[in-house]
Coordinates of C-alpha atoms and ligand atoms in Angstrom, one line a residue:
X593 CA 0.0 0.0 0.0
X594 CA 1.4 3.4 -1.0
X595 CA 0.3 6.8 0.3
X596 CA -0.8 8.7 -2.8
X597 CA -1.8 12.4 -3.0
X598 CA -3.7 13.7 -6.0
X599 CA -3.5 17.4 -6.6
X600 CA -6.4 18.6 -8.8
X601 CA -9.5 16.5 -7.9
X602 CA -11.4 17.1 -11.1
X603 CA -12.3 14.7 -13.8
X604 CA -9.0 12.9 -14.2
X605 CA -7.9 13.4 -10.6
X606 CA -11.1 11.8 -9.4
X607 CA -10.8 8.9 -11.9
X608 CA -7.2 8.2 -10.9
X609 CA -8.1 8.3 -7.2
X610 CA -10.6 5.5 -7.9
X611 CA -8.1 3.4 -9.7
X612 CA -5.5 3.7 -6.9
X613 CA -8.0 3.3 -4.1
X614 CA -9.5 0.1 -5.6
X615 CA -5.9 -1.3 -5.8
X616 CA -5.7 -0.8 -2.0
X617 CA -3.7 2.4 -1.9
X618 CA -4.3 5.2 0.6
X619 CA -5.4 8.2 -1.5
X620 CA -5.8 11.9 -0.5
X621 CA -7.5 14.4 -2.8
X622 CA -6.6 18.0 -2.8
X623 CA -7.6 21.1 -4.8
X624 CA -7.6 24.9 -4.8
X625 CA -9.7 24.9 -1.6
X626 CA -10.7 22.3 1.0
X627 CA -14.4 22.7 0.0
X628 CA -13.7 21.8 -3.7
X629 CA -11.7 18.8 -2.6
X630 CA -14.5 17.7 -0.3
X631 CA -17.2 18.1 -2.9
X632 CA -15.2 16.3 -5.5
X633 CA -14.7 13.4 -3.0
X634 CA -18.5 13.3 -2.6
X635 CA -18.8 13.2 -6.4
X636 CA -16.3 10.3 -6.6
X637 CA -18.3 8.4 -4.0
X638 CA -21.6 8.9 -5.8
X639 CA -20.0 7.9 -9.1
X640 CA -18.5 4.8 -7.6
X641 CA -21.8 3.7 -6.1
X642 CA -23.3 4.0 -9.6
X643 CA -20.5 2.1 -11.2
X644 CA -21.0 -0.7 -8.7
X645 CA -24.8 -0.7 -9.2
X646 CA -24.3 -0.9 -13.0
X647 CA -22.0 -3.9 -12.5
X648 CA -19.0 -2.0 -13.8
X649 CA -17.2 -2.3 -10.4
X650 CA -16.9 -5.3 -8.2
X651 CA -19.2 -5.7 -5.2
X652 CA -17.6 -3.9 -2.3
X653 CA -15.9 -1.2 -4.4
X654 CA -18.0 1.6 -2.9
X655 CA -16.9 0.6 0.6
X656 CA -13.3 0.3 -0.5
X657 CA -13.3 3.7 -2.0
X658 CA -15.0 5.2 1.0
X659 CA -12.3 3.8 3.2
X660 CA -9.3 4.6 1.0
X661 CA -10.0 8.1 -0.3
X662 CA -10.1 11.2 1.8
X663 CA -10.0 14.9 1.1
X664 CA -7.3 17.2 2.5
X665 CA -7.5 20.7 3.8
X666 CA -4.8 22.0 1.5
X667 CA -2.3 20.8 -1.2
X668 CA 0.5 21.0 1.4
X669 CA -1.4 18.8 3.9
X670 CA -2.2 16.3 1.1
X671 CA 1.3 15.8 -0.1
X672 CA 3.2 16.2 3.3
X673 CA 3.6 12.4 3.9
X674 CA 2.8 11.0 0.5
X675 CA 5.1 8.6 -1.2
X676 CA 3.7 9.3 -4.7
X677 CA 2.0 12.5 -5.9
X678 CA 0.0 12.8 -9.1
X679 CA -0.7 16.3 -10.4
X680 CA -3.9 16.8 -12.4
X681 CA -4.5 20.5 -12.5
X682 CA -5.7 22.3 -15.7
X683 CA -3.5 22.0 -18.8
X684 CA -1.9 25.5 -18.4
X685 CA 1.8 25.7 -17.8
X686 CA 1.5 28.6 -15.4
X687 CA -0.9 26.7 -13.1
X688 CA 1.1 23.5 -13.4
X689 CA 4.4 25.3 -12.6
X690 CA 3.0 27.0 -9.5
X691 CA 1.4 23.8 -8.3
X692 CA 4.5 21.7 -8.9
X693 CA 6.6 24.3 -7.1
X694 CA 4.3 24.1 -4.1
X695 CA 4.1 20.3 -4.1
X696 CA 7.8 19.7 -4.4
X697 CA 8.6 22.3 -1.7
X698 CA 6.2 20.7 0.7
X699 CA 7.5 17.2 0.1
X700 CA 11.1 17.0 -1.0
X701 CA 11.3 13.2 -1.4
X702 CA 8.1 11.7 -3.0
X703 CA 8.0 10.7 -6.6
X704 CA 5.9 13.2 -8.5
X705 CA 3.9 12.4 -11.7
X706 CA 2.1 14.8 -14.0
X707 CA -1.0 13.9 -15.9
X708 CA -0.3 16.5 -18.6
X709 CA -1.6 15.5 -22.0
X710 CA 0.7 17.7 -24.1
X711 CA 3.1 19.9 -22.1
X712 CA 6.8 19.0 -22.2
X713 CA 7.9 17.2 -19.1
X714 CA 11.3 18.9 -19.3
X715 CA 9.5 22.3 -19.2
X716 CA 7.2 21.2 -16.4
X717 CA 10.2 20.1 -14.4
X718 CA 11.8 23.6 -14.2
X719 CA 10.3 24.7 -10.8
X720 CA 10.4 21.2 -9.3
X721 CA 12.6 20.9 -6.2
X722 CA 14.8 17.8 -6.9
X723 CA 13.5 17.2 -10.4
X724 CA 15.1 13.8 -10.7
X725 CA 12.0 12.3 -9.0
X726 CA 9.6 14.0 -11.5
X727 CA 8.0 12.5 -14.7
X728 CA 4.9 12.3 -16.7
X729 CA 2.3 9.7 -15.7
X730 CA -0.4 10.2 -18.3
X731 CA -3.7 8.4 -17.7
X732 CA -6.4 8.3 -20.4
X733 CA -10.0 9.3 -20.1
X734 CA -12.0 7.8 -18.4
X735 CA -9.2 6.7 -16.1
X736 CA -11.2 3.9 -14.3
X737 CA -11.8 2.0 -17.5
X738 CA -9.1 2.8 -20.0
X739 CA -6.0 0.6 -19.2
X740 CA -3.1 2.4 -20.8
X741 CA -0.8 4.9 -19.0
X742 CA 2.2 6.7 -20.7
X743 CA 5.2 6.9 -18.4
X744 CA 7.3 9.9 -19.6
X745 CA 10.6 10.5 -17.9
X746 CA 12.6 13.7 -18.8
X747 CA 16.3 13.4 -19.4
X748 CA 17.1 13.9 -15.7
X749 CA 14.5 11.5 -14.2
X750 CA 16.2 8.8 -12.2
X751 CA 15.5 5.2 -12.9
X752 CA 14.2 4.5 -9.4
X753 CA 11.4 7.1 -9.8
X754 CA 10.4 5.6 -13.2
X755 CA 10.3 2.2 -11.6
X756 CA 8.2 3.5 -8.7
X757 CA 5.7 5.0 -11.1
X758 CA 5.5 1.8 -13.2
X759 CA 5.0 -0.4 -10.1
X760 CA 2.1 1.8 -8.9
X761 CA 0.5 1.9 -12.3
X762 CA 0.9 -1.8 -13.0
X763 CA 0.0 -2.7 -9.5
X764 CA -3.3 -0.8 -10.0
X765 CA -4.1 -3.1 -13.0
X766 CA -3.1 -0.7 -15.7
X767 CA -0.7 -1.0 -18.7
X768 CA 2.4 1.1 -18.4
X769 CA 4.5 2.0 -21.5
X770 CA 7.6 4.2 -21.5
X771 CA 7.7 7.2 -23.8
X772 CA 10.4 9.8 -24.5
X773 CA 9.5 13.4 -23.6
X774 CA 8.6 14.5 -27.2
X775 CA 5.7 16.8 -28.1
X776 CA 2.4 14.9 -28.0
X777 CA 4.1 11.9 -26.5
X778 CA 2.8 8.7 -28.4
X779 CA -0.9 8.7 -27.7
X780 CA -1.8 12.2 -28.8
X781 CA 0.7 12.2 -31.7
X782 CA -1.0 9.2 -33.2
X783 CA -4.5 10.1 -32.2
X784 CA -4.2 13.6 -33.8
X785 CA -2.5 12.2 -36.9
X786 CA -5.6 10.1 -37.5
X787 CA -7.9 13.0 -36.7
X788 CA -5.9 15.3 -39.0
X789 CA -6.2 12.8 -41.9
X790 CA -9.9 12.3 -41.2
X791 CA -10.5 16.0 -41.4
X792 CA -8.6 16.2 -44.8
X793 CA -10.9 13.4 -46.1
X794 CA -14.0 15.5 -45.1
X795 CA -12.5 18.7 -46.6
X796 CA -11.8 16.8 -49.9
X797 CA -15.4 15.4 -49.9
X798 CA -14.2 11.8 -49.9
X799 CA -16.7 10.6 -47.3
X800 CA -19.1 12.1 -44.8
X801 CA -18.1 12.5 -41.1
X802 CA -20.5 9.7 -40.2
X803 CA -19.2 7.3 -42.8
X804 CA -15.5 8.0 -41.8
X805 CA -16.4 7.2 -38.2
X806 CA -18.2 4.0 -39.4
X807 CA -15.2 2.9 -41.5
X808 CA -12.6 3.5 -38.8
X809 CA -14.4 1.6 -36.0
X810 CA -15.6 -1.2 -38.2
X811 CA -12.3 -1.9 -40.2
X812 CA -8.8 -1.2 -38.9
X813 CA -10.1 0.3 -35.6
X814 CA -11.8 -3.1 -35.0
X815 CA -8.3 -4.6 -34.8
X816 CA -6.7 -2.1 -32.5
X817 CA -7.7 -3.4 -29.1
X818 CA -5.7 -6.5 -29.9
X819 CA -2.8 -5.4 -32.1
X820 CA -0.8 -2.2 -32.5
X821 CA 0.3 -0.8 -35.9
X822 CA 3.5 -2.8 -36.1
X823 CA 1.9 -6.1 -35.3
X824 CA -0.9 -5.3 -37.9
X825 CA 1.7 -4.4 -40.5
X826 CA 3.6 -7.7 -39.9
X827 CA 0.4 -9.7 -40.2
X828 CA -0.6 -7.9 -43.4
X829 CA 2.9 -8.3 -44.9
X830 CA 5.5 -5.6 -45.2
X831 CA 5.7 -6.1 -49.0
X832 CA 1.9 -5.4 -49.2
X833 CA 2.5 -2.2 -47.2
X834 CA 5.2 -1.1 -49.6
X835 CA 2.8 -1.6 -52.6
X836 CA 0.2 0.5 -50.8
X837 CA 2.7 3.2 -50.1
X838 CA 3.7 3.3 -53.8
X839 CA 0.1 3.8 -54.7
X840 CA -0.5 6.5 -52.0
X841 CA 2.6 8.3 -53.2
X842 CA 1.2 8.9 -56.7
X843 CA -1.2 11.4 -55.1
X844 CA 0.5 12.4 -51.9
X845 CA 4.3 12.0 -52.5
X846 CA 5.4 13.7 -49.3
X847 CA 2.7 12.7 -46.8
X848 CA 3.0 9.0 -47.7
X849 CA 6.7 8.6 -48.5
X850 CA 7.7 5.0 -47.9
X851 CA 9.2 4.9 -44.3
X852 CA 12.8 4.0 -44.3
X853 CA 12.4 1.4 -41.5
X854 CA 9.9 -0.4 -43.8
X855 CA 12.2 -0.4 -46.9
X856 CA 15.1 -1.6 -44.8
X857 CA 13.2 -4.6 -43.6
X858 CA 12.0 -5.5 -47.1
X859 CA 15.5 -5.3 -48.5
X860 CA 16.6 -7.8 -45.8
X861 CA 13.7 -10.1 -46.9
X862 CA 11.8 -9.5 -43.7
X863 CA 8.3 -9.3 -44.9
X864 CA 6.5 -9.8 -41.6
X865 CA 4.9 -12.8 -40.0
X866 CA 4.8 -14.9 -43.2
X867 CA 8.6 -14.6 -43.6
X868 CA 9.3 -15.2 -39.9
X869 CA 10.6 -11.7 -39.3
X870 CA 9.2 -8.2 -39.4
X871 CA 8.8 -5.4 -36.8
X872 CA 7.7 -7.8 -34.1
X873 CA 9.4 -11.0 -33.4
X874 CA 7.5 -14.3 -33.0
X875 CA 8.6 -17.9 -33.0
X876 CA 7.5 -19.3 -36.4
X877 CA 6.0 -22.3 -34.4
X878 CA 3.6 -19.9 -32.8
X879 CA 2.1 -18.4 -36.0
X880 CA -0.8 -20.8 -35.9
X881 CA -1.5 -19.7 -32.3
X882 CA -1.4 -16.1 -33.5
X883 CA -3.9 -16.6 -36.3
X884 CA -6.2 -18.6 -33.9
X885 CA -6.0 -15.7 -31.3
X886 CA -6.7 -13.1 -34.0
X887 CA -9.8 -15.0 -35.3
X888 CA -11.1 -15.6 -31.8
X889 CA -10.5 -12.0 -30.8
X890 CA -12.3 -10.6 -33.8
X891 CA -15.2 -13.0 -33.4
X892 CA -15.5 -12.1 -29.7
X893 CA -15.3 -8.4 -30.6
X894 CA -18.2 -8.8 -33.1
X895 CA -20.2 -10.5 -30.4
X896 CA -19.5 -7.8 -27.9
X897 CA -20.5 -5.1 -30.3
X898 CA -23.7 -7.0 -31.1
X899 CA -24.5 -7.3 -27.4
X900 CA -23.8 -3.6 -26.7
X901 CA -25.6 -2.3 -29.8
X902 CA -24.6 1.0 -31.4
X903 CA -23.6 4.0 -29.4
X904 CA -26.2 6.8 -29.1
X905 CA -24.3 8.6 -32.0
X906 CA -25.4 5.8 -34.3
X907 CA -28.6 4.4 -32.8
X908 CA -31.8 5.8 -34.1
X909 CA -33.5 8.1 -31.5
X910 CA -36.3 6.2 -29.7
X911 CA -39.5 7.3 -31.4
X912 CA -37.6 9.1 -34.2
X913 CA -38.4 8.7 -37.9
X914 CA -35.7 6.1 -38.5
X915 CA -36.8 4.1 -35.5
X916 CA -40.4 4.1 -36.7
X917 CA -39.4 3.1 -40.2
X918 CA -37.4 0.1 -38.9
X919 CA -40.3 -1.2 -36.7
Ligands
LIG2064 N1 -10.1 15.2 -19.4 C1 -9.4 14.4 -20.2 O1 -9.9 13.8 -21.2 C2 -7.9 14.2 -20.0 C3 -7.2 13.1 -20.4 C4 -5.9 12.9 -20.1 C5 -5.2 13.9 -19.5 N2 -5.8 15.0 -19.0 C6 -5.1 16.0 -18.3 O2 -5.4 15.9 -16.9 C7 -5.2 17.2 -16.3 C8 -6.5 17.6 -15.6 O3 -7.6 17.5 -16.5 P1 -9.1 17.3 -16.1 O4 -9.9 17.0 -17.3 O5 -9.2 16.4 -14.9 O6 -9.5 18.8 -15.6 P2 -10.6 19.3 -14.6 O7 -10.9 20.7 -15.0 O8 -11.7 18.3 -14.6 O9 -9.9 19.3 -13.2 C9 -8.9 20.1 -12.8 C10 -8.9 20.3 -11.3 O10 -7.8 21.1 -10.9 C11 -8.3 22.0 -9.9 N3 -7.4 23.1 -9.9 C12 -7.3 24.2 -10.7 N4 -6.3 25.0 -10.3 C13 -5.7 24.4 -9.3 C14 -4.6 24.7 -8.5 N5 -3.9 25.8 -8.7 N6 -4.3 23.8 -7.5 C15 -5.0 22.7 -7.3 N7 -6.0 22.3 -8.0 C16 -6.4 23.2 -9.0 C17 -9.7 22.4 -10.4 O11 -10.5 23.0 -9.3 C18 -10.2 21.0 -10.8 O12 -10.8 20.3 -9.8 C19 -4.9 18.2 -17.5 O13 -3.5 18.3 -17.5 C20 -5.4 17.5 -18.7 O14 -4.7 17.8 -19.9 C21 -7.2 15.2 -19.3

């Protein structure tokens, strides 16, 4: 059990508090004032009870959260004897700098994580007292349910601080992945690259917003819970990717120039899973298992989507024209 202080008890702070408390940690919430921290604690308790009632949390979660999360009188009181501190104040460098200065002055030894989505960890570290214990610990929204957390050291972060953060994150049932302190980190760089290209398709009149959303979630997006872009490329075949790049380049020579790490592998005869080598390594004897896993995963995903039905974005409004027509 670790004593964890959350500074900024809003949407993300409240979500992360739930994650840590459910893993058995002792969590203290703090905010601009004691009243805000207390009312956010009440909100977290109500939300947790709803999640338990809806079957999204295990039985007993509401009690665990009531026992493990408290609200502090001040930021200083919250962090004073914490072993790990997570900052989740608004995404403004002035607010984050002032908060990190206060936190690190009040507690000179705890490991400090920031939930920043986009701000350079190196820049954020400037006012931190003993910055070697500071790093990015970037949860996704909604924190209770999305597993991935980016762990983002700056050049001066010591290995022991990175390990502490990874242990807390993994011990709380989340997936931790290390990322260098580069603008956008990995998550937002990829997410915004996809969004950017999607907006270009709309501008060019290639498809409607609704149809682009449908294509993404029902084709390559359907694979993404199971495989990342490198595993998908390996399974498709790197030679197939190279042909597709050659075609894309006829229209967009710069945007879709063949990546050198793709060409290098093809030159070496590494064409992905079918050739036994690609971006991801796998014992050739396990390729049958991989294919079986993939098929099972996609079939189960189709079942899950069928069971859940479409999101309110795509479901006809009850009583609306489309709904009446389909009855
Ligand atoms: N919301 C998301 O989808 C999301 C996802 C990932 C990361 N983040 C990041 O998490 C951080 C927090 O975002 P959020 O969505 O929880 O914001 P939010 O507005 O819900 O919460 C921010 C909290 O910080 C408090 N606060 C403001 N100034 C403060 C100060 N000086 N000292 C202490 N507390 C202060 C506010 O009262 C509020 O409770 C941001 O850096 C954001 O970029 C957000």
